[in-house]
Each structure stands twice: as C-alpha cells, then as structure tokens.
Amino acid sequence: MLLSKLFIPITKDLPAEAKIKSHQLMLRTGMIRQSSAGIYSWLPLGFKVMKKIEQIVREEQNNIGAQEMLMPTIQSADIWKESGRYDDYGEEMLRISDRQKREMLYGPTNEEQITEIFRSSVKSYKLLPQIFYHIQWKFRDELRPRFGVMRCREFYMKDAYSFDLNENDAVSSYNKMFCAYLKTFQRLGLKSIPMKADTGPIGGDLSHEFVILADTGESKIFADKRIFDVPIDKYKNNEASLKKMRDDFSKFYAVTDDKFKSEDFDKNVKKGDQIQTKGIEVGHIFYFGDKYSKAMNCSVDSKDGKKTFVKMGSYGIGVSRLVAAIIEAKYLNEKMKWPKSVSPFDVVIIPAINKNDNSNLEKANSIYEELKIKGIDVLLDDVEENISNKFKKHDLLGIPYQIIIGSKATKDQFEFKEIDKDSQMLDLNKIIKLLKN
Ligand code: P5A
C-alpha cells in the first residue's frame, strides 16, 4: 500500500474525553471516528488491525473444532422472554419494535438465539458435543461508555457456545476453550491471566475472566504472582493435558474484585507473592449448566432414552476492545508498538525524498514491488515530506520494521530497523528472510 493512497485522517485536537493513551492514539492515527456516544466507525487502519485480530481468534477457535456460523444482530424478544432475561437485562438492552409492532432487540449476546437453533434441530445425544461460534456486532446501552472502543455501546465480539450431554463433558469443553483463549492472547502478543470471576447477567457458577495487566484497566485483580510463570506451550491438545493445564493454573490464587476476600488472599498467598493491580478484561468464559436449556426446553434423548437438558457454556472475546487493549499494553511514550502478528503492515519503507532527485523513491519502489511479490504486507511512505516528520509519523504508527532509504543506503545495502533497536545495513535477501521469519 502507498501511504499517499491510505486514508489516515490524523486528528490533532483530541476530545477531552480521550483520557487513556489507546483512545488518544487511535484518534490521532485516524483508526476510528466516533459517530455517537460509544459508537464508532472503523477507518481503514483500525479496521485492518481489527481484522488481523479477528483472524487469529478464528484460527484458534477452529483449532479446537468450534464451528463458525453467523447469527443476526437483531433478535426477537420472544426467545428472551422464554429464558426470563427480557426483563432481567434492564436498560442495557436496546429494544426496538418493527412496523408490525413486534418486539425486537439488538443482541447484547446470543445464548437464547443459539439455544433456539439447537433445540429445533438436535434431538439425540449422538450429535453431542457441539461448539459453535460467531464473530458479530453486539449492542449494550452502557450508562457510561468510555475509553473509546474499550467500553463502548456497539462492539465486536467473538462468542462461542458449547453443548454437552453431562457436566463432565461440559467441563472438558470449558477446558478446551480455556486453553484456546490463553493461546489466542499469546499469539496477539499479550500475557493474559485467567481469573476466577462473577458471572453477572450471563449466569452459572463457573467462570473465568482473561485479564491483561494495564494501569488504565477497569478490572481490579488480586493474584499470586507465580501464576504468570505457568507455561502454556507444553500442554497438548488432548483432554487429560487440557485438564492438567486448568489444574496448574488453578493452583494459584487469581480473582477479580467481586470474588475477592482479603482473608482468603492472605491465607492462600504469601505476602511476597501477592499482587494487587489493574487489568483489562479481554475475554470471559462461563459454564452455566442447564440455565438456558431448562428454561427454553432444549433437551436431547440420552442413551437410555431419557430426555436430558443439555449442559451449556458460553465464551466471549472482545475483538474490538482488543485493538485498544493491545495499544494500552504495548505503547511506549507517545509511540504505538504493534506485535508483529497484528501490525497493520509488516514493514514500512521510508525513502528520503528530495524534490530534485528521484533516486531514493525509485529504489524504494523497486524494493516495494519485490516485497509484495514475496507476500509481505508492505507500506511505502511515498509522501513528499521532511524525513524527520516522516520518522515522527512512523514512531506514532508503530509498524515493527522500517527500511530506510537515505544517505546510508548503497546500491544493494539498505538500512533496516526494528522498532526500539539499532539499525543495521542489510541486502534485500536478508531483509526478506528476516521479515518472513
Ligand atoms: C460470553 C459470550 C458474554 O457476553 N455471552 C456470550 C458471554 N460475556 S461478556 O463478558 O459480557 O463479554 C465478553 C467480552 O466482550 C467484551 N466486552 C466489551 N467490549 C467493548 N465494550 C463493551 N461495552 C464490552 N462489554 C463486553 C469483553 O472483552 C468481554 O470479556
């Protein structure tokens, strides 16, 4: 992509409500534009990052055999009346009526809808277990939307739903998802900690929030610091190994503030290992047994012919929130620092462009073409602008690698720089090798 063709409407005047760095940086780099309170448009740069995050989330869901589908954003109130949540959900739910005066709503989550789909087509235990997911917009009429896309009203979520015959199997599904979440956040360059948490309006009694540490986070967390050292790569993708992983994490105290009791904290964690800090909730998983299946009469015939209400869990990742959460976890001074896996571009070529001499731009162009052929997602800064302004801009954008075509460049050696490291002179083959790795 040529920078001259990329729509990045840089905003200099920040609104007063942009209090945290991720919100400010997302506005400054034209990633998002507010359309009304807590509702945003995603402009090309922001959208590109969000799509990369979405794809990693998708791959890790597919890896555990979850099946992707797509449910609508607008739901009928009838199924919510069946589950009993139509009234319980309160003012956070955006209620709509259509021209026939039918009560509809913009989905804040999809437990009812997936249960309705499941009950009308699955009748036998033989089709269990099943895990479905979709990646879809949600609406929650938050009283105080804030921090940009971190807590907004319209947001993009991956939500998955598991169906099992009994509690034992359902806990295996829960463990699979637990592990998939840790892997997903790791691929996004984040260290996430699973914390025992309250279940709120989703319900059930088993739940973990996945939290990443950040001073600006809204979740207060209390943990044994040794939980940070539990490795996640050594566990295999089989039932026993996944159970072991969850057990290994469960050995260490880690809770959000609604589960916190100071006497438990002191009893379970020695003083030197206690951490109390803040974090951002990027995912939340729930096991709620037959809460929805019973209320909505969703049962299957078990082996002995008895009707059994299926045991369900639901599992959410805040895909749009993650864009802000990654910035919040990684930024340094005024600079963004994208992990390679989600950076809007793999590399940027920065030629020093001189009005009377085209040679740097020509060199940059031929490197650009070569990198594109090699499948590298490359941005070429072809804008005629002072080189120090260019560096400032790219510091702000946080693309992890730069190829600088200036006075140091020779016929076949170019200055290659990894963000926050010293640059080195390399030929194009070496650069391609490094970028491919
Ligand atoms: C799990 C999937 C649920 O809704 N039902 C389906 C369950 N859980 S949750 O914890 O309420 O939300 C899941 C994740 O969505 C993100 N999130 C938000 N992101 C931006 N703005 C919001 N207002 C918002 N609310 C929730 C969080 O990452 C949360 O973990």
Coordinates of C-alpha atoms in Angstrom, one line a residue, residues 136-341:
Q136 CA -20.6 -10.4 15.3
W137 CA -21.5 -6.9 16.5
K138 CA -23.2 -6.5 19.8
F139 CA -25.0 -3.6 21.4
R140 CA -25.2 -2.8 25.1
D141 CA -26.5 0.6 26.1
E142 CA -23.8 1.2 28.7
L143 CA -24.6 4.0 31.1
R144 CA -21.1 5.5 30.8
P145 CA -19.4 4.4 27.6
R146 CA -15.8 5.5 27.9
F147 CA -12.2 5.0 26.9
G148 CA -13.0 4.8 23.2
V149 CA -13.6 1.2 21.9
M150 CA -12.6 -0.2 25.3
R151 CA -16.0 0.2 26.8
C152 CA -18.4 1.2 24.1
R153 CA -22.0 0.6 23.2
E154 CA -21.6 -1.1 19.9
F155 CA -18.7 -3.6 19.9
Y156 CA -17.4 -6.6 18.0
M157 CA -17.3 -9.9 19.9
K158 CA -16.4 -13.5 19.2
D159 CA -18.9 -15.5 21.1
A160 CA -18.9 -19.3 21.3
Y161 CA -21.5 -21.7 22.8
S162 CA -20.9 -25.3 23.8
F163 CA -23.5 -28.1 24.1
D164 CA -22.8 -31.3 26.0
L165 CA -24.7 -34.2 27.5
N166 CA -23.4 -34.0 31.0
E167 CA -21.4 -31.8 33.3
N168 CA -18.2 -33.8 32.9
D169 CA -18.2 -33.4 29.2
A170 CA -19.2 -29.7 29.5
V171 CA -16.2 -29.1 31.8
S172 CA -14.0 -30.6 29.1
S173 CA -15.4 -28.2 26.6
Y174 CA -14.8 -25.4 29.1
N175 CA -11.2 -26.6 29.4
K176 CA -10.7 -26.6 25.7
M177 CA -11.8 -23.0 25.5
F178 CA -9.7 -22.0 28.5
C179 CA -6.6 -23.3 26.7
A180 CA -7.6 -21.8 23.3
Y181 CA -8.0 -18.4 25.0
L182 CA -4.6 -18.5 26.5
K183 CA -3.1 -19.4 23.1
T184 CA -5.1 -16.7 21.3
F185 CA -3.9 -14.0 23.6
Q186 CA -0.3 -15.2 23.4
R187 CA -0.5 -15.0 19.6
L188 CA -1.7 -11.5 20.0
G189 CA 1.5 -10.7 21.9
L190 CA -0.4 -10.5 25.3
K191 CA 0.2 -12.2 28.6
S192 CA -3.3 -13.0 29.8
I193 CA -4.2 -14.3 33.3
P194 CA -7.3 -16.4 33.9
M195 CA -9.1 -15.0 37.0
K196 CA -12.0 -16.6 38.8
A197 CA -14.8 -14.2 38.3
D198 CA -18.5 -13.4 38.9
T199 CA -21.0 -14.5 36.2
G200 CA -23.3 -11.4 36.2
P201 CA -26.2 -11.4 33.8
I202 CA -24.9 -14.5 31.9
G203 CA -25.3 -16.7 34.9
G204 CA -23.9 -20.0 36.2
D205 CA -21.3 -20.7 38.9
L206 CA -18.1 -21.4 37.0
S207 CA -16.4 -18.5 35.2
H208 CA -13.0 -17.0 34.3
E209 CA -12.1 -13.6 33.1
F210 CA -9.0 -13.3 31.0
V211 CA -7.2 -10.2 32.0
I212 CA -4.1 -8.4 30.8
L213 CA -2.3 -6.1 33.1
A214 CA -2.6 -2.4 32.4
D215 CA -2.7 0.6 34.8
T216 CA -5.7 2.0 33.0
G217 CA -7.7 -1.3 33.2
E218 CA -11.1 -1.2 34.8
S219 CA -10.8 -4.6 36.5
K220 CA -9.1 -4.8 39.9
I221 CA -7.2 -8.0 40.2
F222 CA -5.7 -9.9 43.1
A223 CA -3.3 -12.7 42.3
D224 CA -0.4 -14.9 43.3
K225 CA 2.4 -13.7 41.0
R226 CA 3.5 -17.2 40.3
I227 CA 0.5 -17.7 38.0
F228 CA 2.4 -15.6 35.5
D229 CA 5.0 -18.3 35.2
V230 CA 2.7 -21.2 34.3
P231 CA 3.8 -22.1 30.8
I232 CA 1.2 -22.6 28.1
D233 CA 3.1 -24.2 25.3
K234 CA 3.8 -27.5 26.9
Y235 CA 0.2 -28.7 27.0
K236 CA -1.0 -31.0 24.3
N237 CA -4.5 -30.8 22.7
N238 CA -6.0 -33.8 24.4
E239 CA -8.4 -34.0 27.3
A240 CA -6.0 -35.1 30.0
S241 CA -3.5 -32.4 29.1
L242 CA -6.1 -29.7 28.9
K243 CA -7.4 -30.7 32.3
K244 CA -3.8 -30.6 33.7
M245 CA -3.4 -27.1 32.3
R246 CA -6.5 -25.8 34.0
D247 CA -5.5 -27.5 37.2
D248 CA -2.0 -26.0 37.0
F249 CA -3.5 -22.5 36.7
S250 CA -6.0 -23.2 39.5
K251 CA -3.2 -23.9 41.9
F252 CA -2.6 -20.2 42.2
Y253 CA -4.9 -17.6 43.6
A254 CA -6.2 -15.2 41.0
V255 CA -9.5 -13.4 41.3
T256 CA -11.3 -10.2 40.2
D257 CA -12.6 -7.8 42.8
D258 CA -16.1 -9.3 43.0
K259 CA -14.6 -12.6 44.2
F260 CA -12.0 -11.0 46.4
K261 CA -11.8 -11.7 50.1
S262 CA -8.8 -10.4 52.0
E263 CA -8.7 -13.3 54.4
D264 CA -8.6 -15.8 51.5
F265 CA -5.9 -13.8 49.8
D266 CA -3.7 -13.8 52.9
K267 CA -4.4 -17.4 53.7
N268 CA -3.5 -18.6 50.2
V269 CA -0.7 -16.3 49.0
K270 CA 2.4 -15.4 51.0
K271 CA 3.0 -11.7 51.3
G272 CA 5.9 -11.6 48.8
D273 CA 3.9 -13.3 46.1
Q274 CA 0.8 -11.1 46.4
I275 CA 0.0 -8.7 43.6
Q276 CA -2.9 -6.3 43.5
T277 CA -3.2 -4.4 40.3
K278 CA -5.5 -3.4 37.5
G279 CA -6.2 -5.1 34.2
I280 CA -8.3 -5.1 31.1
E281 CA -10.8 -7.9 30.6
V282 CA -10.3 -9.2 27.1
G283 CA -12.2 -12.5 27.4
H284 CA -14.7 -14.1 29.7
I285 CA -15.9 -17.7 29.8
F286 CA -18.9 -19.2 31.6
Y287 CA -20.3 -22.6 32.4
F288 CA -24.0 -22.4 33.4
G289 CA -25.3 -26.0 33.0
D290 CA -28.9 -26.1 32.1
K291 CA -29.8 -22.5 32.9
Y292 CA -31.0 -21.7 29.4
S293 CA -31.7 -25.3 28.2
K294 CA -34.2 -25.9 31.0
A295 CA -36.0 -22.5 30.7
M296 CA -36.2 -22.9 26.9
N297 CA -36.9 -26.7 26.9
C298 CA -33.8 -27.7 24.9
S299 CA -33.3 -31.4 25.5
V300 CA -31.9 -34.5 23.8
D301 CA -32.7 -38.2 24.2
S302 CA -29.8 -39.8 26.1
K303 CA -28.5 -43.4 25.6
D304 CA -31.2 -44.8 27.9
G305 CA -34.0 -42.9 26.1
K306 CA -34.4 -40.3 28.9
K307 CA -34.9 -36.6 28.0
T308 CA -31.9 -34.7 29.2
F309 CA -31.4 -30.9 29.3
V310 CA -28.2 -30.1 27.5
K311 CA -25.3 -28.6 29.5
M312 CA -24.1 -25.3 28.1
G313 CA -21.3 -22.8 28.4
S314 CA -20.6 -19.5 26.6
Y315 CA -17.3 -17.9 25.8
G316 CA -16.6 -14.3 24.7
I317 CA -13.6 -12.4 23.4
G318 CA -13.8 -8.6 22.9
V319 CA -12.3 -8.4 19.4
S320 CA -12.8 -4.6 19.1
R321 CA -11.7 -4.0 22.7
L322 CA -8.5 -5.9 21.9
V323 CA -7.4 -3.3 19.5
A324 CA -7.3 -0.7 22.3
A325 CA -6.1 -3.3 24.9
I326 CA -3.0 -4.2 22.7
I327 CA -2.1 -0.5 22.3
E328 CA -2.6 0.0 26.1
A329 CA -0.3 -2.9 26.9
K330 CA 2.4 -2.1 24.4
Y331 CA 2.7 1.7 23.9
L332 CA 5.9 3.4 25.0
N333 CA 6.0 7.2 25.5
E334 CA 3.9 8.5 22.5
K335 CA 4.6 5.6 20.3
M336 CA 2.4 2.6 19.4
K337 CA 4.2 -0.7 19.2
W338 CA 2.2 -3.3 17.3
P339 CA 3.0 -7.0 17.9
K340 CA 4.1 -8.5 14.5
S341 CA 1.0 -10.7 14.4

